[in-house]
mmCIF file of C-alpha atoms in Angstrom:
data_model
loop_
_atom_site.group_PDB
_atom_site.id
_atom_site.type_symbol
_atom_site.label_atom_id
_atom_site.label_comp_id
_atom_site.label_asym_id
_atom_site.label_seq_id
_atom_site.Cartn_x
_atom_site.Cartn_y
_atom_site.Cartn_z
ATOM 1 C CA MET A 1 10.785 -2.315 13.468
ATOM 2 C CA SER A 2 12.259 -0.270 10.743
ATOM 3 C CA LEU A 3 11.841 -0.694 7.135
ATOM 4 C CA THR A 4 14.706 1.444 5.906
ATOM 5 C CA HIS A 5 16.932 -0.305 3.325
ATOM 6 C CA SER A 6 20.065 0.538 2.174
ATOM 7 C CA PRO A 7 20.445 2.163 -0.724
ATOM 8 C CA GLU A 8 22.023 -1.587 -2.254
ATOM 9 C CA ILE A 9 19.265 -3.112 -1.372
ATOM 10 C CA HIS A 10 16.942 -0.627 -1.984
ATOM 11 C CA ALA A 11 17.987 -0.425 -5.837
ATOM 12 C CA LYS A 12 18.206 -4.477 -5.647
ATOM 13 C CA LEU A 13 14.359 -4.289 -4.787
ATOM 14 C CA ILE A 14 13.349 -2.542 -7.625
ATOM 15 C CA GLU A 15 15.081 -4.524 -10.360
ATOM 16 C CA ARG A 16 13.137 -7.249 -9.373
ATOM 17 C CA VAL A 17 9.934 -5.815 -9.131
ATOM 18 C CA PRO A 18 9.327 -6.004 -12.789
ATOM 19 C CA ALA A 19 9.491 -10.298 -12.101
ATOM 20 C CA VAL A 20 8.286 -11.194 -8.371
ATOM 21 C CA THR A 21 5.184 -8.713 -9.003
ATOM 22 C CA GLY A 22 4.274 -8.962 -12.861
ATOM 23 C CA ARG A 23 3.907 -5.693 -12.980
ATOM 24 C CA GLU A 24 5.640 -2.352 -13.845
ATOM 25 C CA LEU A 25 6.453 0.998 -11.358
ATOM 26 C CA PRO A 26 4.574 2.581 -13.357
ATOM 27 C CA GLU A 27 1.018 0.500 -12.315
ATOM 28 C CA TRP A 28 1.892 0.728 -8.857
ATOM 29 C CA PHE A 29 2.794 4.271 -8.615
ATOM 30 C CA ASP A 30 -0.761 4.789 -10.524
ATOM 31 C CA ALA A 31 -1.787 2.278 -7.779
ATOM 32 C CA LEU A 32 -0.690 4.272 -5.193
ATOM 33 C CA ASP A 33 -1.606 7.694 -6.868
ATOM 34 C CA LYS A 34 -5.243 6.198 -7.375
ATOM 35 C CA GLY A 35 -5.038 4.385 -3.411
ATOM 36 C CA PRO A 36 -6.233 5.953 -0.295
ATOM 37 C CA SER A 37 -4.761 9.496 0.540
ATOM 38 C CA LEU A 38 -2.691 7.992 3.463
ATOM 39 C CA LEU A 39 0.399 10.347 3.876
ATOM 40 C CA ARG A 40 2.846 8.263 6.177
ATOM 41 C CA CYS A 41 5.155 6.626 4.005
ATOM 42 C CA SER A 42 4.409 3.430 5.869
ATOM 43 C CA ASP A 43 0.695 3.257 6.037
ATOM 44 C CA ARG A 44 0.958 3.387 2.291
ATOM 45 C CA SER A 45 3.151 0.633 1.912
ATOM 46 C CA ASN A 46 1.150 -1.399 4.673
ATOM 47 C CA TRP A 47 -2.231 -0.917 2.437
ATOM 48 C CA LEU A 48 0.348 -1.415 -1.104
ATOM 49 C CA ALA A 49 0.892 -4.590 0.972
ATOM 50 C CA ASP A 50 -2.325 -5.647 2.028
ATOM 51 C CA GLU A 51 -4.464 -4.356 -0.811
ATOM 52 C CA TYR A 52 -1.831 -6.105 -3.562
ATOM 53 C CA ASP A 53 -0.358 -9.166 -1.181
ATOM 54 C CA LEU A 54 2.711 -8.045 -1.320
ATOM 55 C CA PRO A 55 6.140 -8.819 0.373
ATOM 56 C CA HIS A 56 6.063 -5.703 2.527
ATOM 57 C CA TRP A 57 9.709 -4.829 1.777
ATOM 58 C CA TYR A 58 8.892 -4.755 -1.693
ATOM 59 C CA ALA A 59 5.821 -2.256 -0.547
ATOM 60 C CA GLN A 60 7.696 -0.369 0.714
ATOM 61 C CA ALA A 61 10.564 -0.152 -1.353
ATOM 62 C CA ILE A 62 7.780 0.512 -4.590
ATOM 63 C CA VAL A 63 6.589 3.613 -1.738
ATOM 64 C CA THR A 64 10.312 5.123 -1.495
ATOM 65 C CA GLU A 65 10.849 5.320 -5.147
ATOM 66 C CA HIS A 66 7.438 6.967 -5.859
ATOM 67 C CA GLU A 67 8.148 9.355 -3.210
ATOM 68 C CA ARG A 68 11.665 9.639 -4.012
ATOM 69 C CA ARG A 69 10.706 10.597 -7.625
ATOM 70 C CA ARG A 70 7.746 12.655 -7.464
ATOM 71 C CA ARG A 71 10.311 14.707 -5.117
ATOM 72 C CA ASN A 72 12.386 14.851 -8.320
ATOM 73 C CA ARG A 73 9.091 15.749 -10.820
ATOM 74 C CA SER A 74 8.991 18.815 -8.150
ATOM 75 C CA ILE A 75 12.412 20.402 -8.746
ATOM 76 C CA PRO A 76 12.091 23.032 -11.879
ATOM 77 C CA ALA A 77 14.609 21.870 -14.442
ATOM 78 C CA PRO A 78 17.247 24.472 -15.198
ATOM 79 C CA ARG A 79 16.366 26.755 -17.866
ATOM 80 C CA ARG A 80 18.090 26.534 -21.049
ATOM 81 C CA ASP A 81 19.962 29.591 -20.974
ATOM 82 C CA GLY A 82 21.084 28.693 -17.001
ATOM 83 C CA THR A 83 18.162 30.639 -15.520
#
């Protein structure tokens, strides 16, 4: 069973995370950073769902968003002089 969501569904899930879970995304990202060092996204979303009693589709959306933002942070910002 695939847990991959369309970009539209993902955006809606992420938007609803604070209302549904009672926590903001940075809190979930911190929980993931402090959690076990699991390599696969599916393992991380299963851990998050089990550890915090979350619906799996929200846990998967949180993990996906966490990974997406981490990738974006790893890309160095262009310098003002254009290099």
